[in-house]
Short mmCIF file of C-alpha atoms in Angstrom, two decimals:
data_model
loop_
_atom_site.label_atom_id
_atom_site.label_comp_id
_atom_site.label_asym_id
_atom_site.label_seq_id
_atom_site.Cartn_x
_atom_site.Cartn_y
_atom_site.Cartn_z
CA UNK F 1 0.03 0.13 -0.01
CA UNK F 2 1.34 3.49 -0.94
CA UNK F 3 1.14 6.30 1.25
CA UNK F 4 -1.37 7.76 -1.15
CA UNK F 5 -3.58 4.91 -0.86
CA UNK F 6 -4.04 4.80 2.77
CA UNK F 7 -7.87 4.83 2.76
CA UNK F 8 -9.79 7.92 4.19
CA UNK F 9 -13.29 6.90 4.09
CA UNK F 10 -15.99 7.90 6.33
CA UNK F 11 -16.45 5.29 9.10
CA UNK F 12 -17.64 4.69 12.70
CA UNK F 13 -14.25 5.98 14.13
CA UNK F 14 -15.32 9.51 13.34
CA UNK F 15 -17.88 9.58 16.24
CA UNK F 16 -15.20 8.84 18.81
CA UNK F 17 -12.83 11.23 16.96
CA UNK F 18 -9.82 9.28 16.22
CA UNK F 19 -8.01 7.68 13.32
CA UNK F 20 -6.07 4.46 13.13
CA UNK F 21 -2.55 3.96 12.31
CA UNK F 22 -1.47 2.35 9.22
CA UNK F 23 1.95 1.11 7.62
CA UNK F 24 2.35 2.32 4.00
CA UNK F 25 5.23 2.88 1.61
CA UNK F 26 6.25 6.45 0.67
CA UNK F 27 7.47 7.59 -2.89
CA UNK F 28 11.16 6.04 -2.14
CA UNK F 29 9.63 2.78 -1.37
CA UNK F 30 10.54 3.36 2.59
CA UNK F 31 7.93 2.31 5.00
CA UNK F 32 6.35 5.10 6.96
CA UNK F 33 3.21 5.29 9.12
CA UNK F 34 -0.02 7.13 8.26
CA UNK F 35 -3.35 7.70 10.01
CA UNK F 36 -6.40 6.43 8.17
CA UNK F 37 -9.93 7.60 9.11
CA UNK F 38 -11.45 4.40 7.94
CA UNK F 39 -11.76 2.02 4.99
CA UNK F 40 -15.35 0.98 3.37
CA UNK F 41 -14.90 -2.70 3.23
CA UNK F 42 -14.10 -2.58 7.02
CA UNK F 43 -17.22 -0.32 7.76
CA UNK F 44 -19.46 -2.49 5.52
CA UNK F 45 -18.20 -5.62 7.54
CA UNK F 46 -18.96 -4.11 10.92
CA UNK F 47 -22.20 -2.45 9.80
CA UNK F 48 -23.12 -5.85 8.71
CA UNK F 49 -22.27 -7.49 12.18
CA UNK F 50 -24.11 -4.85 13.94
CA UNK F 51 -27.14 -5.45 11.75
CA UNK F 52 -27.06 -8.94 12.44
CA UNK F 53 -26.90 -8.16 16.30
CA UNK F 54 -29.75 -5.80 15.96
CA UNK F 55 -31.71 -8.51 14.39
CA UNK F 56 -30.99 -10.92 17.28
CA UNK F 57 -31.93 -8.57 19.66
CA UNK F 58 -35.34 -7.72 17.79
CA UNK F 59 -36.13 -11.56 17.80
CA UNK F 60 -35.20 -11.94 21.46
CA UNK F 61 -37.41 -8.94 22.45
CA UNK F 62 -40.31 -10.70 20.51
CA UNK F 63 -39.78 -13.72 22.12
CA UNK F 64 -39.91 -12.11 25.59
CA UNK F 65 -42.92 -10.29 24.76
CA UNK F 66 -44.45 -13.57 23.75
CA UNK F 67 -43.40 -15.21 26.67
CA UNK F 68 -41.12 -17.59 24.81
CA UNK F 69 -37.96 -16.71 26.74
CA UNK F 70 -36.94 -14.87 29.74
CA UNK F 71 -35.73 -11.27 29.65
CA UNK F 72 -32.04 -12.70 30.59
CA UNK F 73 -31.84 -13.71 26.82
CA UNK F 74 -32.82 -10.45 25.79
CA UNK F 75 -30.30 -8.58 27.80
CA UNK F 76 -27.65 -11.18 26.80
CA UNK F 77 -28.04 -10.29 23.08
CA UNK F 78 -28.25 -6.47 23.98
CA UNK F 79 -24.98 -6.78 25.48
CA UNK F 80 -23.55 -8.59 22.34
CA UNK F 81 -22.92 -11.93 24.43
CA UNK F 82 -23.44 -15.30 23.87
CA UNK F 83 -24.15 -18.27 26.46
CA UNK F 84 -20.48 -18.90 27.29
CA UNK F 85 -19.69 -15.29 27.95
CA UNK F 86 -22.86 -14.68 29.98
CA UNK F 87 -22.25 -17.89 32.11
CA UNK F 88 -18.71 -16.87 32.79
CA UNK F 89 -19.89 -13.15 33.86
CA UNK F 90 -22.40 -14.48 36.34
CA UNK F 91 -20.17 -17.51 37.41
CA UNK F 92 -22.65 -20.29 36.67
CA UNK F 93 -22.61 -23.34 34.47
CA UNK F 94 -23.76 -22.73 30.81
CA UNK F 95 -26.97 -25.14 31.30
CA UNK F 96 -28.08 -23.35 34.50
CA UNK F 97 -28.06 -19.89 32.58
CA UNK F 98 -29.78 -21.56 29.65
CA UNK F 99 -32.26 -23.05 32.08
CA UNK F 100 -33.01 -19.44 33.32
CA UNK F 101 -34.09 -18.52 29.79
CA UNK F 102 -37.38 -20.44 30.42
CA UNK F 103 -40.03 -17.96 31.64
CA UNK F 104 -41.17 -20.53 34.15
CA UNK F 105 -37.87 -21.01 35.63
CA UNK F 106 -37.01 -17.32 35.49
CA UNK F 107 -40.17 -16.42 37.63
CA UNK F 108 -38.87 -18.59 40.50
CA UNK F 109 -35.37 -17.32 40.50
CA UNK F 110 -34.31 -16.01 44.04
CA UNK F 111 -33.26 -12.20 44.74
CA UNK F 112 -29.76 -13.33 44.89
CA UNK F 113 -29.71 -14.87 41.64
CA UNK F 114 -31.63 -12.05 39.92
CA UNK F 115 -29.22 -9.66 41.43
CA UNK F 116 -26.15 -11.25 39.84
CA UNK F 117 -27.95 -10.75 36.49
CA UNK F 118 -28.71 -7.18 37.12
CA UNK F 119 -25.25 -6.49 38.45
CA UNK F 120 -23.71 -8.16 35.08
CA UNK F 121 -26.09 -6.12 32.74
CA UNK F 122 -25.84 -3.10 34.87
CA UNK F 123 -29.57 -2.37 35.23
CA UNK F 124 -32.22 -2.49 38.17
CA UNK F 125 -34.04 -5.34 39.33
CA UNK F 126 -37.40 -4.04 37.87
CA UNK F 127 -35.64 -3.50 34.47
CA UNK F 128 -34.51 -7.05 34.56
CA UNK F 129 -37.86 -8.36 35.07
CA UNK F 130 -39.48 -6.05 32.59
CA UNK F 131 -37.78 -5.40 29.41
CA UNK F 132 -39.84 -2.24 28.26
CA UNK F 133 -38.75 -0.18 31.36
CA UNK T 1 1.06 10.96 40.45
CA UNK T 2 1.95 11.01 36.64
CA UNK T 3 4.88 9.35 35.29
CA UNK T 4 6.70 10.90 32.42
CA UNK T 5 5.72 8.45 29.70
CA UNK T 6 5.50 9.15 26.01
CA UNK T 7 2.62 7.88 23.93
CA UNK T 8 3.15 6.47 20.60
CA UNK T 9 0.28 5.40 18.42
CA UNK T 10 0.68 1.81 16.91
CA UNK T 11 -1.15 -0.26 14.59
CA UNK T 12 -1.66 -3.29 16.84
CA UNK T 13 -2.15 -3.03 20.60
CA UNK T 14 0.43 -5.72 21.83
CA UNK T 15 3.27 -4.58 19.75
CA UNK T 16 2.49 -1.12 20.60
CA UNK T 17 2.52 -1.63 24.56
CA UNK T 18 5.77 -3.50 24.26
CA UNK T 19 7.32 -0.90 22.07
CA UNK T 20 6.20 1.82 24.22
CA UNK T 21 7.12 0.31 27.51
CA UNK T 22 10.85 -0.38 25.91
CA UNK T 23 11.06 3.05 24.57
CA UNK T 24 10.32 4.44 28.07
CA UNK T 25 13.20 2.55 29.12
CA UNK T 26 15.44 4.08 26.52
CA UNK T 27 15.42 1.19 24.23
CA UNK T 28 14.42 2.35 20.68
CA UNK T 29 12.54 -0.59 19.41
CA UNK T 30 9.91 0.05 16.91
CA UNK T 31 6.47 -1.58 16.52
CA UNK T 32 7.31 -3.57 13.39
CA UNK T 33 10.67 -4.90 15.28
CA UNK T 34 8.46 -6.25 18.09
CA UNK T 35 5.98 -7.70 15.57
CA UNK T 36 8.77 -9.42 13.62
CA UNK T 37 10.82 -10.71 16.40
CA UNK T 38 7.93 -11.85 18.34
CA UNK T 39 6.47 -13.54 14.96
CA UNK T 40 3.27 -11.96 14.87
CA UNK T 41 2.34 -13.08 11.50
CA UNK T 42 0.20 -16.29 11.63
CA UNK T 43 -2.81 -17.65 10.37
CA UNK T 44 -5.11 -20.39 12.04
CA UNK T 45 -8.72 -21.95 11.78
CA UNK T 46 -9.94 -23.48 14.86
CA UNK T 47 -12.70 -26.01 13.92
CA UNK T 48 -15.83 -26.33 16.04
CA UNK T 49 -15.23 -23.10 17.85
CA UNK T 50 -17.55 -20.25 17.14
CA UNK T 51 -16.78 -16.56 17.85
CA UNK T 52 -19.50 -13.99 17.20
CA UNK T 53 -21.70 -16.89 15.80
CA UNK T 54 -19.03 -17.55 13.05
CA UNK T 55 -16.12 -20.01 12.72
CA UNK T 56 -13.05 -18.87 14.61
CA UNK T 57 -10.30 -17.71 12.23
CA UNK T 58 -7.31 -15.98 13.62
CA UNK T 59 -4.62 -13.86 11.83
CA UNK T 60 -2.43 -13.79 14.82
CA UNK T 61 -1.00 -15.97 17.50
CA UNK T 62 -2.74 -16.51 20.89
CA UNK T 63 -2.69 -13.11 22.80
CA UNK T 64 0.40 -12.47 24.67
CA UNK T 65 2.66 -14.97 22.48
CA UNK T 66 4.16 -12.00 20.50
CA UNK T 67 5.48 -10.33 23.77
CA UNK T 68 6.43 -13.64 25.31
CA UNK T 69 8.36 -14.66 22.31
CA UNK T 70 9.93 -11.18 21.75
CA UNK T 71 11.04 -11.14 25.42
CA UNK T 72 12.50 -14.58 25.30
CA UNK T 73 14.38 -13.86 22.08
CA UNK T 74 15.93 -10.89 23.73
CA UNK T 75 16.59 -11.95 27.04
CA UNK T 76 14.37 -9.71 28.50
CA UNK T 77 12.70 -10.64 31.88
CA UNK T 78 9.19 -9.99 32.50
CA UNK T 79 7.42 -9.51 35.75
CA UNK T 80 3.75 -10.82 35.34
CA UNK T 81 0.83 -10.63 37.83
CA UNK T 82 -2.74 -12.17 37.73
CA UNK T 83 -5.10 -11.71 40.39
CA UNK T 84 -8.21 -13.45 41.76
CA UNK T 85 -9.12 -10.30 43.83
CA UNK T 86 -10.04 -6.95 42.33
CA UNK T 87 -8.94 -4.84 45.28
CA UNK T 88 -5.50 -6.55 45.32
CA UNK T 89 -5.03 -5.94 41.85
CA UNK T 90 -5.77 -2.20 42.23
CA UNK T 91 -3.38 -2.10 45.28
CA UNK T 92 -0.54 -3.56 43.31
CA UNK T 93 -1.08 -1.34 40.40
CA UNK T 94 -1.16 1.76 42.36
CA UNK T 95 2.16 0.72 44.20
CA UNK T 96 3.71 0.10 41.03
CA UNK T 97 2.62 3.61 39.81
CA UNK T 98 4.14 4.98 42.95
CA UNK T 99 7.40 3.48 42.24
CA UNK T 100 7.54 5.35 39.08
CA UNK T 101 6.70 2.27 36.98
CA UNK T 102 4.47 2.16 33.97
CA UNK T 103 2.76 -1.11 33.36
CA UNK T 104 1.12 -2.93 30.63
CA UNK T 105 -2.35 -4.40 31.30
CA UNK T 106 -4.49 -6.93 29.51
CA UNK T 107 -8.06 -5.64 29.38
CA UNK T 108 -11.48 -6.66 27.66
CA UNK T 109 -12.64 -4.12 25.01
CA UNK T 110 -16.50 -4.37 25.72
CA UNK T 111 -16.38 -1.85 28.74
CA UNK T 112 -13.76 0.36 27.39
CA UNK T 113 -15.69 3.77 27.67
CA UNK T 114 -13.55 5.56 25.13
CA UNK T 115 -13.83 3.19 22.37
CA UNK T 116 -16.80 3.80 19.88
CA UNK T 117 -19.77 1.89 20.67
CA UNK T 118 -19.77 0.05 17.53
CA UNK T 119 -16.25 -1.26 18.14
CA UNK T 120 -16.93 -2.66 21.68
CA UNK T 121 -17.05 -6.57 21.49
CA UNK T 122 -16.42 -9.01 23.84
CA UNK T 123 -12.72 -9.25 23.12
CA UNK T 124 -10.39 -9.86 25.93
CA UNK T 125 -6.96 -9.56 24.78
CA UNK T 126 -6.63 -5.79 24.33
CA UNK T 127 -3.53 -4.10 25.72
CA UNK T 128 -2.75 -0.80 27.31
CA UNK T 129 -0.19 1.08 29.35
CA UNK T 130 -1.40 2.80 32.67
CA UNK T 131 1.05 5.50 33.61
CA UNK T 132 -0.39 7.63 36.32
CA UNK T 133 -3.19 8.27 38.54
CA UNK T 134 -4.87 11.42 39.46
CA UNK T 135 -7.46 11.12 42.28
CA UNK T 136 -9.40 8.26 41.39
CA UNK T 137 -8.77 8.33 37.68
CA UNK T 138 -6.22 6.35 35.75
CA UNK T 139 -3.86 7.87 32.95
CA UNK T 140 -4.01 5.35 30.25
CA UNK T 141 -1.80 5.11 27.10
CA UNK T 142 -3.87 2.91 24.71
CA UNK T 143 -1.70 2.27 21.64
CA UNK T 144 -4.29 2.18 19.12
CA UNK T 145 -5.55 5.63 20.08
CA UNK T 146 -4.09 8.86 18.79
CA UNK T 147 -3.79 10.38 22.15
CA UNK T 148 -3.68 9.30 25.82
CA UNK T 149 -6.89 8.67 27.76
CA UNK T 150 -8.28 8.17 30.97
CA UNK T 151 -10.36 5.56 33.11
CA UNK T 152 -11.81 5.90 36.54
CA UNK T 153 -10.97 3.22 39.08
CA UNK T 154 -14.44 1.57 38.58
CA UNK T 155 -14.05 1.45 34.80
CA UNK T 156 -10.53 -0.14 34.82
CA UNK T 157 -11.58 -2.71 37.31
CA UNK T 158 -14.30 -3.49 34.85
CA UNK T 159 -12.04 -3.91 31.90
CA UNK T 160 -9.32 -5.72 34.10
CA UNK T 161 -11.77 -8.32 35.09
CA UNK T 162 -13.80 -8.80 31.74
CA UNK T 163 -15.09 -12.45 31.68
CA UNK T 164 -15.31 -14.97 28.67
CA UNK T 165 -12.48 -16.32 26.53
CA UNK T 166 -9.13 -15.35 27.30
CA UNK T 167 -10.50 -13.54 30.52
CA UNK T 168 -7.48 -11.06 31.60
CA UNK T 169 -7.83 -11.79 35.28
CA UNK T 170 -6.22 -8.45 35.81
CA UNK T 171 -3.16 -9.37 34.00
CA UNK T 172 -0.35 -6.88 34.50
CA UNK T 173 3.10 -6.82 33.15
CA UNK T 174 6.11 -5.08 32.78
CA UNK T 175 9.93 -5.55 31.73
CA UNK T 176 12.23 -5.75 34.74
CA UNK T 177 15.76 -6.95 33.49
CA UNK T 178 17.44 -6.23 30.23
CA UNK T 179 20.74 -7.80 28.94
CA UNK T 180 23.67 -5.29 28.74
CA UNK T 181 23.11 -4.97 24.83
CA UNK T 182 20.01 -6.24 23.20
CA UNK T 183 21.25 -8.67 20.38
CA UNK T 184 18.89 -7.88 17.72
CA UNK T 185 20.60 -10.06 14.88
CA UNK T 186 20.03 -13.26 16.57
CA UNK T 187 16.58 -12.45 17.60
CA UNK T 188 15.42 -11.16 14.08
CA UNK T 189 16.73 -14.27 12.46
CA UNK T 190 14.95 -16.48 15.14
CA UNK T 191 11.64 -14.53 14.64
CA UNK T 192 11.88 -14.92 10.95
CA UNK T 193 12.57 -18.66 11.15
CA UNK T 194 9.81 -19.11 13.49
CA UNK T 195 7.29 -17.25 11.36
CA UNK T 196 8.21 -19.33 8.16
CA UNK T 197 7.88 -22.48 10.36
CA UNK T 198 4.30 -21.41 11.49
CA UNK T 199 3.20 -20.36 7.91
CA UNK T 200 4.58 -23.63 6.19
CA UNK T 201 3.57 -25.91 8.92
CA UNK T 202 2.29 -29.34 7.69
CA UNK T 203 -0.84 -28.88 9.67
CA UNK T 204 -4.12 -28.54 7.68
CA UNK T 205 -5.63 -25.72 9.95
CA UNK T 206 -2.49 -23.62 10.31
CA UNK T 207 -0.68 -21.10 7.95
CA UNK T 208 -0.81 -21.27 4.14
CA UNK T 209 -2.84 -24.77 4.56
CA UNK T 210 -5.39 -23.20 6.88
CA UNK T 211 -6.12 -20.40 4.19
CA UNK T 212 -6.69 -23.27 1.67
CA UNK T 213 -8.93 -24.94 4.25
CA UNK T 214 -11.11 -21.75 4.51
CA UNK T 215 -11.19 -21.34 0.90
CA UNK T 216 -12.62 -24.87 0.55
CA UNK T 217 -15.25 -24.00 3.23
CA UNK T 218 -16.17 -20.57 1.52
CA UNK T 219 -17.19 -22.70 -1.63
CA UNK T 220 -19.28 -24.87 0.50
CA UNK T 221 -21.01 -22.26 2.76
CA UNK T 222 -23.60 -21.12 0.43
CA UNK T 223 -24.76 -24.32 -0.54
CA UNK T 224 -24.61 -25.77 3.03
CA UNK T 225 -25.52 -22.88 5.19
CA UNK T 226 -27.50 -20.80 2.98
CA UNK T 227 -26.87 -17.16 1.81
CA UNK T 228 -27.37 -15.40 4.80
CA UNK T 229 -25.17 -17.38 7.01
CA UNK T 230 -22.44 -17.61 4.33
CA UNK T 231 -22.36 -13.84 4.15
CA UNK T 232 -22.21 -13.43 7.96
CA UNK T 233 -19.28 -15.90 8.00
CA UNK T 234 -17.51 -13.95 5.16
CA UNK T 235 -18.00 -10.75 6.89
CA UNK T 236 -16.69 -12.17 10.04
CA UNK T 237 -13.59 -13.17 7.95
CA UNK T 238 -13.18 -9.81 6.75
CA UNK T 239 -13.53 -8.35 10.30
CA UNK T 240 -10.97 -10.57 11.72
CA UNK T 241 -8.60 -9.75 9.02
CA UNK T 242 -8.80 -6.13 8.81
CA UNK T 243 -10.44 -4.96 12.05
CA UNK T 244 -9.48 -7.00 15.17
CA UNK T 245 -5.89 -6.36 15.13
CA UNK T 246 -5.50 -5.67 11.59
CA UNK T 247 -4.60 -9.13 10.68
CA UNK T 248 -4.70 -9.53 6.78
CA UNK T 249 -3.38 -6.71 4.81
CA UNK T 250 -2.42 -4.59 7.81
CA UNK T 251 -0.29 -7.39 9.25
CA UNK T 252 1.59 -7.94 5.96
CA UNK T 253 2.56 -4.16 5.78
CA UNK T 254 3.95 -4.18 9.31
CA UNK T 255 5.74 -7.42 8.46
CA UNK T 256 7.16 -5.50 5.39
CA UNK T 257 8.15 -2.59 7.69
CA UNK T 258 10.03 -5.06 9.70
CA UNK T 259 11.86 -6.81 6.86
CA UNK T 260 12.91 -3.44 5.61
CA UNK T 261 14.36 -2.41 8.88
CA UNK T 262 15.76 -5.89 9.40
CA UNK T 263 17.62 -5.80 6.04
CA UNK T 264 19.43 -2.62 7.41
CA UNK T 265 20.32 -4.34 10.76
CA UNK T 266 21.46 -7.67 9.32
CA UNK T 267 23.09 -5.88 6.26
CA UNK T 268 21.09 -8.25 3.97
CA UNK T 269 19.61 -6.80 0.83
CA UNK T 270 17.54 -9.82 0.15
CA UNK T 271 15.20 -8.84 2.99
CA UNK T 272 14.63 -5.64 1.38
CA UNK T 273 13.45 -7.27 -1.82
CA UNK T 274 11.17 -9.66 0.21
CA UNK T 275 9.88 -6.59 1.93
CA UNK T 276 8.50 -5.21 -1.58
CA UNK T 277 7.12 -8.65 -2.12
CA UNK T 278 5.16 -9.00 1.04
CA UNK T 279 3.93 -5.44 0.28
CA UNK T 280 2.22 -6.77 -2.91
CA UNK T 281 0.94 -9.63 -0.98
CA UNK T 282 -0.73 -7.18 1.49
CA UNK T 283 -2.13 -5.33 -1.41
CA UNK T 284 -3.58 -8.69 -2.57
CA UNK T 285 -5.32 -9.33 0.80
CA UNK T 286 -6.84 -5.80 0.68
CA UNK T 287 -8.30 -6.76 -2.80
CA UNK T 288 -9.87 -10.02 -1.11
CA UNK T 289 -11.31 -7.76 1.55
CA UNK T 290 -12.90 -5.58 -0.93
CA UNK T 291 -14.25 -8.34 -3.19
CA UNK T 292 -15.75 -10.37 0.05
CA UNK T 293 -17.37 -7.15 1.45
CA UNK T 294 -18.93 -6.64 -2.05
CA UNK T 295 -20.51 -9.99 -1.89
CA UNK T 296 -22.35 -9.42 1.51
CA UNK T 297 -23.08 -5.73 0.71
CA UNK T 298 -24.84 -6.52 -2.71
CA UNK T 299 -26.01 -9.78 -1.19
CA UNK T 300 -25.48 -11.39 -4.62
CA UNK T 301 -26.17 -15.15 -4.08
CA UNK T 302 -24.33 -16.09 -7.19
CA UNK T 303 -22.27 -19.21 -6.31
CA UNK T 304 -19.58 -17.47 -8.59
CA UNK T 305 -18.74 -14.71 -6.46
CA UNK T 306 -18.00 -17.10 -3.47
CA UNK T 307 -15.92 -19.24 -5.65
CA UNK T 308 -14.11 -16.13 -6.96
CA UNK T 309 -13.10 -14.95 -3.61
CA UNK T 310 -12.17 -18.66 -2.67
CA UNK T 311 -9.92 -18.62 -5.51
CA UNK T 312 -8.25 -15.23 -4.52
CA UNK T 313 -7.54 -16.93 -1.19
CA UNK T 314 -5.94 -19.93 -2.71
CA UNK T 315 -3.81 -17.61 -4.92
CA UNK T 316 -2.90 -15.71 -1.64
CA UNK T 317 -1.84 -18.84 0.06
CA UNK T 318 0.35 -19.90 -2.98
CA UNK T 319 1.84 -16.53 -3.09
CA UNK T 320 2.68 -16.83 0.69
CA UNK T 321 4.07 -20.36 0.17
CA UNK T 322 6.70 -19.01 -2.32
CA UNK T 323 7.43 -16.00 -0.32
CA UNK T 324 8.09 -17.88 3.06
CA UNK T 325 10.22 -20.53 1.32
CA UNK T 326 12.22 -17.69 -0.19
CA UNK T 327 12.19 -15.88 3.25
CA UNK T 328 13.62 -19.10 5.21
CA UNK T 329 16.32 -19.53 2.54
CA UNK T 330 17.50 -15.97 2.80
CA UNK T 331 18.82 -15.78 6.20
#
């Protein structure tokens, strides 16, 4: 990549006001560093991934409202987590967390267990029990 | 307290932290040098493991390996801590800062408040330097950022004790002992040899053979998994390649910079020629990313398009096979 080819496309980096560092060659073939404000293929890939996550969140939300799953699954998706990650944050086995996705099991969870989830998601107990708050 | 620490931005966090810590101690080691000696160029596909709901592919060795190998090859001793207890982790950090000692920390990205939201994923092998504390705010030199930043005590504790794969567990490190003179020549040769060995490894999921395996999978995905999933997988490859640690093209350019520097130190003009070659290969990686991103942008379901990017990947593996064989012979 030549210095003049270092991409300066619009990207999500702009919102945080920073540019990333790239290595490129100058006119004499010597390596230098240059800042890049973003690159379209990367932005597309990232936006694609975010869209994917938003779809998962929407599905989870729908399932919660239809009482097919508990709010825990919704908040898990909202925090871009998957089962292994959530299980390790709350310090429980994956199968236990998965069981808590069942609305019937979720209803019977103790305050202590609910608190664990609320702390991980950084929300109040009321919010944990009702996702529309 | 604030330690007099100079922040240099880098392309990749691990190299950047090592390079910045060494520069602080008066050893002028560039980021590409750390990357080359630590053998940062790598490729592996891990079957059965899913990351972000897609197959796990990595363009870099395990987190921490670059630093570990770099230190070993230059006989630098490193002090490392891991903690079970959050308070203890903070106490030790504070006492190191009091001793005028900037330290490297391994952290999770998800709770990093200064990152743009879109970039905050559960990735736990990010690295940064903490070089001071004012009241309850830590002064942070994150090598991928243009300038230094800050984190509160609570924020730092959260990122140091992020959970999930590669959980940092408060991992803190800094170099403590150096040899009289750093023997760069020997370390460079070792680093190059080890990279060649990895990339040419006779293992189907590693190096150039791993790339070929992914190419075969790309051809199968649209048929086996459907277009939507195939596009998601392809998008993840591009993200792994260019975003998370700038693996594909970006890493080739850093390696090119390393070879250029190495050719001067070793007085070996062959390495300068190879630097040009790896730069060309890096450009091809970027073309691959452009074409792959085009597929999932247009949602073109033509099998042709998948076969085309798979062909590109095979071509890349062939180019790299030739390249690493030449590189192995040149030192």
